[in-house]
PDB file of C-alpha atoms in Angstrom:
ATOM      1  CA  UNK A1060     113.664 113.735 100.821  1.00 80.00           C
ATOM      2  CA  UNK A1061     115.835 110.850  99.642  1.00 97.00           C
ATOM      3  CA  UNK A1062     118.604 110.524  97.086  1.00 98.00           C
ATOM      4  CA  UNK A1063     118.621 108.389  93.955  1.00 98.00           C
ATOM      5  CA  UNK A1064     121.297 106.213  95.573  1.00 98.00           C
ATOM      6  CA  UNK A1065     119.121 105.656  98.650  1.00 98.00           C
ATOM      7  CA  UNK A1066     116.146 104.725  96.483  1.00 98.00           C
ATOM      8  CA  UNK A1067     118.266 102.293  94.473  1.00 98.00           C
ATOM      9  CA  UNK A1068     119.691 100.737  97.657  1.00 98.00           C
ATOM     10  CA  UNK A1069     116.209 100.304  99.110  1.00 98.00           C
ATOM     11  CA  UNK A1070     114.800  98.720  95.955  1.00 98.00           C
ATOM     12  CA  UNK A1071     117.603  96.112  95.900  1.00 98.00           C
ATOM     13  CA  UNK A1072     118.073  95.413  99.608  1.00 98.00           C
ATOM     14  CA  UNK A1073     114.624  96.060 101.065  1.00 98.00           C
ATOM     15  CA  UNK A1074     115.838  98.592 103.623  1.00 99.00           C
ATOM     16  CA  UNK A1075     117.796 101.817 103.825  1.00 98.00           C
ATOM     17  CA  UNK A1076     119.321 103.959 106.584  1.00 98.00           C
ATOM     18  CA  UNK A1077     118.599 107.695 106.325  1.00 98.00           C
ATOM     19  CA  UNK A1078     120.613 109.728 108.846  1.00 98.00           C
ATOM     20  CA  UNK A1079     119.102 112.798 110.515  1.00 98.00           C
ATOM     21  CA  UNK A1080     115.674 112.707 108.880  1.00 98.00           C
ATOM     22  CA  UNK A1081     114.625 114.409 112.108  1.00 98.00           C
ATOM     23  CA  UNK A1082     116.862 116.682 114.121  1.00 98.00           C
ATOM     24  CA  UNK A1083     118.304 115.362 117.372  1.00 98.00           C
ATOM     25  CA  UNK A1084     116.231 117.943 119.246  1.00 98.00           C
ATOM     26  CA  UNK A1085     112.999 116.819 117.564  1.00 97.00           C
ATOM     27  CA  UNK A1086     113.740 113.179 118.261  1.00 98.00           C
ATOM     28  CA  UNK A1087     114.453 113.773 121.936  1.00 98.00           C
ATOM     29  CA  UNK A1088     111.320 115.895 122.339  1.00 98.00           C
ATOM     30  CA  UNK A1089     109.230 113.120 120.836  1.00 98.00           C
ATOM     31  CA  UNK A1090     111.017 110.628 123.078  1.00 98.00           C
ATOM     32  CA  UNK A1091     109.600 112.343 126.162  1.00 98.00           C
ATOM     33  CA  UNK A1092     106.147 112.468 124.562  1.00 98.00           C
ATOM     34  CA  UNK A1093     106.352 108.751 123.730  1.00 98.00           C
ATOM     35  CA  UNK A1094     107.476 107.796 127.226  1.00 98.00           C
ATOM     36  CA  UNK A1095     104.610 109.793 128.752  1.00 98.00           C
ATOM     37  CA  UNK A1096     102.183 108.109 126.360  1.00 98.00           C
ATOM     38  CA  UNK A1097     103.490 104.744 127.536  1.00 97.00           C
ATOM     39  CA  UNK A1098     102.641 105.726 131.110  1.00 97.00           C
ATOM     40  CA  UNK A1099      99.167 107.010 130.232  1.00 97.00           C
ATOM     41  CA  UNK A1100      98.163 104.051 128.050  1.00 97.00           C
ATOM     42  CA  UNK A1101      98.920 100.346 128.655  1.00 95.00           C
ATOM     43  CA  UNK A1102     100.955  98.370 126.121  1.00 96.00           C
ATOM     44  CA  UNK A1103      99.221  96.043 123.708  1.00 93.00           C
ATOM     45  CA  UNK A1104     100.325  92.895 125.550  1.00 89.00           C
ATOM     46  CA  UNK A1105     102.641  91.715 128.308  1.00 86.00           C
ATOM     47  CA  UNK A1106     105.916  90.916 126.545  1.00 91.00           C
ATOM     48  CA  UNK A1107     109.519  90.541 127.607  1.00 92.00           C
ATOM     49  CA  UNK A1108     110.643  91.567 124.129  1.00 96.00           C
ATOM     50  CA  UNK A1109     109.201  95.087 124.005  1.00 97.00           C
ATOM     51  CA  UNK A1110     106.286  97.286 125.038  1.00 97.00           C
ATOM     52  CA  UNK A1111     104.085  97.937 121.995  1.00 98.00           C
ATOM     53  CA  UNK A1112     101.638 100.849 121.770  1.00 98.00           C
ATOM     54  CA  UNK A1113      99.584 100.780 118.546  1.00 98.00           C
ATOM     55  CA  UNK A1114      97.712 103.610 116.790  1.00 98.00           C
ATOM     56  CA  UNK A1115      99.091 106.222 119.128  1.00 98.00           C
ATOM     57  CA  UNK A1116      98.060 108.982 116.701  1.00 98.00           C
ATOM     58  CA  UNK A1117      94.387 108.293 117.415  1.00 98.00           C
ATOM     59  CA  UNK A1118      94.910 108.855 121.141  1.00 98.00           C
ATOM     60  CA  UNK A1119      97.586 111.517 121.351  1.00 98.00           C
ATOM     61  CA  UNK A1120      97.767 114.684 119.202  1.00 98.00           C
ATOM     62  CA  UNK A1121     101.472 115.053 119.996  1.00 98.00           C
ATOM     63  CA  UNK A1122     102.230 111.566 118.675  1.00 98.00           C
ATOM     64  CA  UNK A1123     100.084 112.349 115.633  1.00 98.00           C
ATOM     65  CA  UNK A1124     102.498 115.180 114.803  1.00 98.00           C
ATOM     66  CA  UNK A1125     105.252 112.591 114.505  1.00 98.00           C
ATOM     67  CA  UNK A1126     103.227 109.943 112.677  1.00 98.00           C
ATOM     68  CA  UNK A1127     102.117 112.471 110.061  1.00 98.00           C
ATOM     69  CA  UNK A1128     105.443 114.273 109.855  1.00 98.00           C
ATOM     70  CA  UNK A1129     105.675 115.354 106.195  1.00 96.00           C
ATOM     71  CA  UNK A1130     109.281 114.192 105.854  1.00 97.00           C
ATOM     72  CA  UNK A1131     108.289 110.620 106.724  1.00 98.00           C
ATOM     73  CA  UNK A1132     105.439 110.294 104.245  1.00 98.00           C
ATOM     74  CA  UNK A1133     107.440 112.017 101.501  1.00 98.00           C
ATOM     75  CA  UNK A1134     110.421 109.701 101.911  1.00 98.00           C
ATOM     76  CA  UNK A1135     108.215 106.595 102.110  1.00 98.00           C
ATOM     77  CA  UNK A1136     106.450 107.433  98.840  1.00 98.00           C
ATOM     78  CA  UNK A1137     109.723 108.130  97.039  1.00 98.00           C
ATOM     79  CA  UNK A1138     111.240 104.845  98.219  1.00 98.00           C
ATOM     80  CA  UNK A1139     108.177 102.699  97.506  1.00 98.00           C
ATOM     81  CA  UNK A1140     107.444 104.438  94.214  1.00 98.00           C
ATOM     82  CA  UNK A1141     103.676 103.908  94.531  1.00 98.00           C
ATOM     83  CA  UNK A1142     100.654 105.529  96.163  1.00 98.00           C
ATOM     84  CA  UNK A1143     100.537 104.668  99.862  1.00 98.00           C
ATOM     85  CA  UNK A1144      98.043 104.639 102.694  1.00 98.00           C
ATOM     86  CA  UNK A1145      98.779 104.675 106.435  1.00 98.00           C
ATOM     87  CA  UNK A1146      98.355 101.242 108.044  1.00 98.00           C
ATOM     88  CA  UNK A1147      99.182 102.057 111.664  1.00 98.00           C
ATOM     89  CA  UNK A1148     101.843 103.515 113.905  1.00 98.00           C
ATOM     90  CA  UNK A1149     103.410 102.080 117.041  1.00 98.00           C
ATOM     91  CA  UNK A1150     105.755 103.021 119.824  1.00 98.00           C
ATOM     92  CA  UNK A1151     108.182 100.186 120.578  1.00 98.00           C
ATOM     93  CA  UNK A1152     110.048 100.406 123.873  1.00 98.00           C
ATOM     94  CA  UNK A1153     112.723  97.832 124.590  1.00 98.00           C
ATOM     95  CA  UNK A1154     113.244  98.305 128.305  1.00 97.00           C
ATOM     96  CA  UNK A1155     116.691  98.678 129.826  1.00 97.00           C
ATOM     97  CA  UNK A1156     118.408  95.358 130.556  1.00 97.00           C
ATOM     98  CA  UNK A1157     115.595  93.368 128.961  1.00 96.00           C
ATOM     99  CA  UNK A1158     118.323  91.010 127.592  1.00 93.00           C
ATOM    100  CA  UNK A1159     115.849  89.589 125.039  1.00 96.00           C
ATOM    101  CA  UNK A1160     116.229  89.858 121.271  1.00 97.00           C
ATOM    102  CA  UNK A1161     113.423  90.482 118.818  1.00 98.00           C
ATOM    103  CA  UNK A1162     114.194  87.504 116.592  1.00 98.00           C
ATOM    104  CA  UNK A1163     114.327  87.542 112.796  1.00 98.00           C
ATOM    105  CA  UNK A1164     110.946  87.972 111.133  1.00 98.00           C
ATOM    106  CA  UNK A1165     109.075  89.598 108.284  1.00 98.00           C
ATOM    107  CA  UNK A1166     106.310  92.034 109.246  1.00 98.00           C
ATOM    108  CA  UNK A1167     103.770  91.506 106.489  1.00 98.00           C
ATOM    109  CA  UNK A1168     102.689  87.957 107.417  1.00 98.00           C
ATOM    110  CA  UNK A1169     101.203  89.473 110.601  1.00 97.00           C
ATOM    111  CA  UNK A1170      98.973  91.854 108.640  1.00 98.00           C
ATOM    112  CA  UNK A1171      95.527  91.136 107.117  1.00 98.00           C
ATOM    113  CA  UNK A1172      96.533  92.457 103.691  1.00 98.00           C
ATOM    114  CA  UNK A1173      95.817  91.418 100.129  1.00 97.00           C
ATOM    115  CA  UNK A1174      97.301  93.156  97.090  1.00 93.00           C
ATOM    116  CA  UNK A1175      99.938  95.089  99.017  1.00 95.00           C
ATOM    117  CA  UNK A1176     103.284  94.351  97.339  1.00 98.00           C
ATOM    118  CA  UNK A1177     104.990  97.550  98.533  1.00 98.00           C
ATOM    119  CA  UNK A1178     104.465  97.887 102.320  1.00 98.00           C
ATOM    120  CA  UNK A1179     107.075 100.096 103.951  1.00 98.00           C
ATOM    121  CA  UNK A1180     107.840 101.003 107.566  1.00 98.00           C
ATOM    122  CA  UNK A1181     109.734 103.988 108.916  1.00 98.00           C
ATOM    123  CA  UNK A1182     111.560 103.103 112.162  1.00 98.00           C
ATOM    124  CA  UNK A1183     112.499 106.324 113.972  1.00 98.00           C
ATOM    125  CA  UNK A1184     115.185 106.360 116.674  1.00 98.00           C
ATOM    126  CA  UNK A1185     113.945 108.536 119.546  1.00 98.00           C
ATOM    127  CA  UNK A1186     117.350 108.443 121.203  1.00 98.00           C
ATOM    128  CA  UNK A1187     120.670 106.878 120.307  1.00 98.00           C
ATOM    129  CA  UNK A1188     120.410 103.168 119.469  1.00 98.00           C
ATOM    130  CA  UNK A1189     123.831 101.502 119.467  1.00 98.00           C
ATOM    131  CA  UNK A1190     124.051  97.758 118.936  1.00 98.00           C
ATOM    132  CA  UNK A1191     123.926  97.124 122.693  1.00 98.00           C
ATOM    133  CA  UNK A1192     120.600  98.998 123.050  1.00 98.00           C
ATOM    134  CA  UNK A1193     118.515  97.103 120.497  1.00 98.00           C
ATOM    135  CA  UNK A1194     119.280  98.310 116.986  1.00 98.00           C
ATOM    136  CA  UNK A1195     118.136  96.340 113.972  1.00 98.00           C
ATOM    137  CA  UNK A1196     119.882  93.829 111.737  1.00 98.00           C
ATOM    138  CA  UNK A1197     118.502  93.169 108.233  1.00 98.00           C
ATOM    139  CA  UNK A1198     118.779  90.331 105.719  1.00 98.00           C
ATOM    140  CA  UNK A1199     119.377  92.253 102.466  1.00 98.00           C
ATOM    141  CA  UNK A1200     117.155  91.137  99.603  1.00 98.00           C
ATOM    142  CA  UNK A1201     114.882  88.985 101.771  1.00 98.00           C
ATOM    143  CA  UNK A1202     111.853  91.034 100.675  1.00 98.00           C
ATOM    144  CA  UNK A1203     111.799  88.889  97.533  1.00 98.00           C
ATOM    145  CA  UNK A1204     110.340  86.001  99.570  1.00 97.00           C
ATOM    146  CA  UNK A1205     106.682  86.947  99.614  1.00 97.00           C
ATOM    147  CA  UNK A1206     105.426  83.420 100.212  1.00 97.00           C
ATOM    148  CA  UNK A1207     106.550  82.803 103.805  1.00 97.00           C
ATOM    149  CA  UNK A1208     104.192  82.101 106.684  1.00 97.00           C
ATOM    150  CA  UNK A1209     104.179  84.047 109.945  1.00 97.00           C
ATOM    151  CA  UNK A1210     107.309  83.744 112.077  1.00 98.00           C
ATOM    152  CA  UNK A1211     107.740  83.735 115.867  1.00 97.00           C
ATOM    153  CA  UNK A1212     109.446  86.849 117.274  1.00 96.00           C
ATOM    154  CA  UNK A1213     110.677  84.954 120.312  1.00 96.00           C
ATOM    155  CA  UNK A1214     112.137  81.918 118.483  1.00 98.00           C
ATOM    156  CA  UNK A1215     115.607  82.430 117.030  1.00 97.00           C
ATOM    157  CA  UNK A1216     115.102  79.463 114.677  1.00 98.00           C
ATOM    158  CA  UNK A1217     111.602  80.289 113.446  1.00 98.00           C
ATOM    159  CA  UNK A1218     112.442  82.171 110.238  1.00 98.00           C
ATOM    160  CA  UNK A1219     115.322  79.847 109.380  1.00 98.00           C
ATOM    161  CA  UNK A1220     113.198  76.731 109.848  1.00 98.00           C
ATOM    162  CA  UNK A1221     110.624  78.209 107.473  1.00 98.00           C
ATOM    163  CA  UNK A1222     113.240  79.405 104.978  1.00 98.00           C
ATOM    164  CA  UNK A1223     116.557  77.531 105.496  1.00 98.00           C
ATOM    165  CA  UNK A1224     118.289  79.451 102.696  1.00 97.00           C
ATOM    166  CA  UNK A1225     118.260  82.588 104.881  1.00 98.00           C
ATOM    167  CA  UNK A1226     120.669  80.860 107.279  1.00 98.00           C
ATOM    168  CA  UNK A1227     123.475  81.745 104.869  1.00 97.00           C
ATOM    169  CA  UNK A1228     122.301  85.245 103.976  1.00 97.00           C
ATOM    170  CA  UNK A1229     124.600  88.197 104.736  1.00 97.00           C
ATOM    171  CA  UNK A1230     123.375  90.334 107.619  1.00 98.00           C
ATOM    172  CA  UNK A1231     123.657  94.100 108.015  1.00 98.00           C
ATOM    173  CA  UNK A1232     123.428  95.717 111.458  1.00 98.00           C
ATOM    174  CA  UNK A1233     122.462  99.403 111.559  1.00 98.00           C
ATOM    175  CA  UNK A1234     123.078 101.391 114.773  1.00 98.00           C
ATOM    176  CA  UNK A1235     121.241 104.722 114.797  1.00 98.00           C
ATOM    177  CA  UNK A1236     121.656 108.178 116.274  1.00 98.00           C
ATOM    178  CA  UNK A1237     118.636 110.051 117.648  1.00 98.00           C
ATOM    179  CA  UNK A1238     116.690 111.336 114.631  1.00 98.00           C
ATOM    180  CA  UNK A1239     118.056 108.718 112.239  1.00 98.00           C
ATOM    181  CA  UNK A1240     115.544 106.397 110.605  1.00 98.00           C
ATOM    182  CA  UNK A1241     115.490 103.187 108.680  1.00 98.00           C
ATOM    183  CA  UNK A1242     112.847 102.340 106.123  1.00 99.00           C
ATOM    184  CA  UNK A1243     112.229  98.668 105.471  1.00 99.00           C
ATOM    185  CA  UNK A1244     109.919  96.685 103.214  1.00 98.00           C
ATOM    186  CA  UNK A1245     107.275  94.626 104.991  1.00 98.00           C
ATOM    187  CA  UNK A1246     108.928  91.437 103.713  1.00 98.00           C
ATOM    188  CA  UNK A1247     112.505  92.412 104.550  1.00 98.00           C
ATOM    189  CA  UNK A1248     113.516  90.096 107.394  1.00 98.00           C
ATOM    190  CA  UNK A1249     114.997  91.845 110.396  1.00 98.00           C
ATOM    191  CA  UNK A1250     115.710  91.445 114.091  1.00 98.00           C
ATOM    192  CA  UNK A1251     116.621  93.717 117.002  1.00 98.00           C
ATOM    193  CA  UNK A1252     119.339  92.968 119.498  1.00 97.00           C
ATOM    194  CA  UNK A1253     118.621  92.851 123.246  1.00 98.00           C
ATOM    195  CA  UNK A1254     118.930  96.002 125.319  1.00 98.00           C
ATOM    196  CA  UNK A1255     121.903  95.486 127.616  1.00 97.00           C
ATOM    197  CA  UNK A1256     122.169  99.173 128.573  1.00 98.00           C
ATOM    198  CA  UNK A1257     120.919 101.375 131.392  1.00 98.00           C
ATOM    199  CA  UNK A1258     118.588 103.313 129.065  1.00 98.00           C
ATOM    200  CA  UNK A1259     115.275 102.344 127.481  1.00 98.00           C
ATOM    201  CA  UNK A1260     115.342 102.034 123.701  1.00 98.00           C
ATOM    202  CA  UNK A1261     112.467 104.076 122.343  1.00 98.00           C
ATOM    203  CA  UNK A1262     111.427 103.890 118.695  1.00 98.00           C
ATOM    204  CA  UNK A1263     108.383 105.084 116.811  1.00 98.00           C
ATOM    205  CA  UNK A1264     107.328 103.158 113.724  1.00 98.00           C
ATOM    206  CA  UNK A1265     105.065 104.514 110.981  1.00 99.00           C
ATOM    207  CA  UNK A1266     103.780 101.790 108.669  1.00 98.00           C
ATOM    208  CA  UNK A1267     102.385 102.290 105.171  1.00 98.00           C
ATOM    209  CA  UNK A1268     100.597  99.914 102.796  1.00 98.00           C
ATOM    210  CA  UNK A1269      99.682 100.162  99.118  1.00 98.00           C
ATOM    211  CA  UNK A1270      96.745 102.534  98.661  1.00 98.00           C
ATOM    212  CA  UNK A1271      94.582  99.754  97.148  1.00 98.00           C
ATOM    213  CA  UNK A1272      95.327  97.122  99.829  1.00 98.00           C
ATOM    214  CA  UNK A1273      92.369  94.838 100.497  1.00 98.00           C
ATOM    215  CA  UNK A1274      91.341  93.078 103.713  1.00 98.00           C
ATOM    216  CA  UNK A1275      92.217  89.379 103.902  1.00 98.00           C
ATOM    217  CA  UNK A1276      89.944  88.560 106.836  1.00 97.00           C
ATOM    218  CA  UNK A1277      92.929  87.579 109.001  1.00 97.00           C
ATOM    219  CA  UNK A1278      92.685  88.704 112.619  1.00 97.00           C
ATOM    220  CA  UNK A1279      94.559  91.829 113.669  1.00 97.00           C
ATOM    221  CA  UNK A1280      94.194  94.212 116.604  1.00 97.00           C
ATOM    222  CA  UNK A1281      93.721  97.215 114.292  1.00 98.00           C
ATOM    223  CA  UNK A1282      91.014  95.745 112.059  1.00 98.00           C
ATOM    224  CA  UNK A1283      89.222  93.320 114.400  1.00 97.00           C
ATOM    225  CA  UNK A1284      86.848  95.976 115.857  1.00 97.00           C
ATOM    226  CA  UNK A1285      85.955  97.500 112.474  1.00 97.00           C
ATOM    227  CA  UNK A1286      83.682  94.875 110.941  1.00 96.00           C
ATOM    228  CA  UNK A1287      85.457  94.988 107.595  1.00 97.00           C
ATOM    229  CA  UNK A1288      84.252  92.866 104.686  1.00 97.00           C
ATOM    230  CA  UNK A1289      86.765  90.393 103.300  1.00 97.00           C
ATOM    231  CA  UNK A1290      88.286  91.590 100.001  1.00 98.00           C
ATOM    232  CA  UNK A1291      87.189  95.192 100.644  1.00 97.00           C
ATOM    233  CA  UNK A1292      89.768  97.964 100.291  1.00 98.00           C
ATOM    234  CA  UNK A1293      91.153  98.982 103.684  1.00 98.00           C
ATOM    235  CA  UNK A1294      90.313 102.687 103.678  1.00 98.00           C
ATOM    236  CA  UNK A1295      88.575 105.414 105.670  1.00 97.00           C
ATOM    237  CA  UNK A1296      89.538 107.857 108.402  1.00 97.00           C
ATOM    238  CA  UNK A1297      91.718 105.338 110.231  1.00 98.00           C
ATOM    239  CA  UNK A1298      93.766 104.641 107.079  1.00 98.00           C
ATOM    240  CA  UNK A1299      94.334 107.998 105.333  1.00 98.00           C
ATOM    241  CA  UNK A1300      96.264 108.357 102.104  1.00 98.00           C
ATOM    242  CA  UNK A1301      99.881 109.407 102.566  1.00 98.00           C
TER     243      UNK A1301
END
């Protein structure tokens, strides 16, 4: 599903853009399904940054078709180079004219994971995402910093106060066409621009963790109801192997 050059780029930079992993038609069909899901089910929290709908595959068979799309899992495993397990999926909708950025952050500090050095997320554009609609900007190579504490998505200085050296890091902005995806490592710092346009930005994200990832005991909306034992492998029907 991916080329040797794409794998090499990902391993060095912590992210990679893969054009047309899905067809435009597929992406736009799933866009309508995602928008209907967002009407039928409330977002995780009230946020000006984006509407977040987690574990959609457990609620919606149509969204499950996207989450478990064979192209996504195949590409993720080739890029990561290890056995993977699904962590969760999420629809992220940045509403039209929200005018609020998703500030620079790493994903993994939010997750209750131990022994997961190769987490990888597939961010799927369900519609065109030019810079003005909320595309992502990455800090290449920032996945090497695995020691950073959780950052604040709404504070533009949060990551840079925690890790001042990132202030001077090159930044790469990646606008996407419908059906394009980016894969990024869970420690690759990234942000998303505000949506200044007349159209909602709709993305679906499928997140994978190392197959042997253990539970840290940290609170998280996905694991809080499950009664997991600290240090136990995160596994079972909710976290299938990729």
